Amino acid sequence: MASKSVDLESRGAGGTINYSSE
């Protein structure tokens, strides 16, 4: 959905980096 910037939010929210395809 978002760019690689989501990696920061994903790490803080869930703790996993899910920004490969989505």
XYZ file of N, CA and C in Angstrom:
66
model
N 0.842 -1.199 0.000
C 0.000 0.000 0.000
C 0.879 1.253 0.000
N 1.732 1.333 0.989
C 2.598 2.513 1.099
C 3.995 2.189 0.586
N 4.857 3.177 0.607
C 6.227 2.971 0.155
C 7.048 2.291 1.241
N 8.350 2.281 1.062
C 9.211 1.651 2.059
C 9.164 2.392 3.390
N 8.544 3.542 3.398
C 8.435 4.334 4.630
C 7.554 3.609 5.638
N 6.701 2.734 5.143
C 5.780 2.003 6.013
C 6.549 1.079 6.932
N 7.772 0.755 6.554
C 8.585 -0.152 7.362
C 8.720 0.394 8.777
N 8.735 1.702 8.929
C 8.853 2.320 10.248
C 7.562 2.147 11.031
N 6.444 2.319 10.362
C 5.153 2.208 11.045
C 4.842 0.742 11.337
N 5.202 -0.122 10.429
C 4.943 -1.550 10.617
C 5.756 -2.063 11.795
N 6.975 -1.578 11.909
C 7.861 -2.035 12.991
C 7.289 -1.577 14.341
N 6.715 -0.380 14.369
C 6.214 0.152 15.635
C 4.850 -0.440 15.972
N 4.048 -0.701 14.952
C 2.699 -1.215 15.173
C 2.742 -2.724 15.449
N 3.180 -3.481 14.473
C 3.181 -4.936 14.644
C 4.551 -5.454 15.041
N 5.585 -4.900 14.432
C 6.924 -5.364 14.742
C 7.503 -6.145 13.573
N 6.728 -6.231 12.486
C 7.210 -6.927 11.304
C 7.235 -5.968 10.118
N 8.117 -6.238 9.183
C 8.214 -5.345 8.028
C 7.481 -5.979 6.844
N 6.291 -5.477 6.550
C 5.502 -6.011 5.438
C 5.293 -4.944 4.372
N 6.309 -4.679 3.600
C 6.173 -3.670 2.560
C 6.851 -4.160 1.292
N 6.837 -5.469 1.104
C 7.495 -6.060 -0.054
C 6.589 -5.943 -1.279
N 5.435 -6.580 -1.220
C 4.518 -6.569 -2.353
C 3.360 -5.632 -2.076
N 2.975 -5.523 -0.826
C 1.844 -4.685 -0.481
C 2.350 -3.289 -0.159
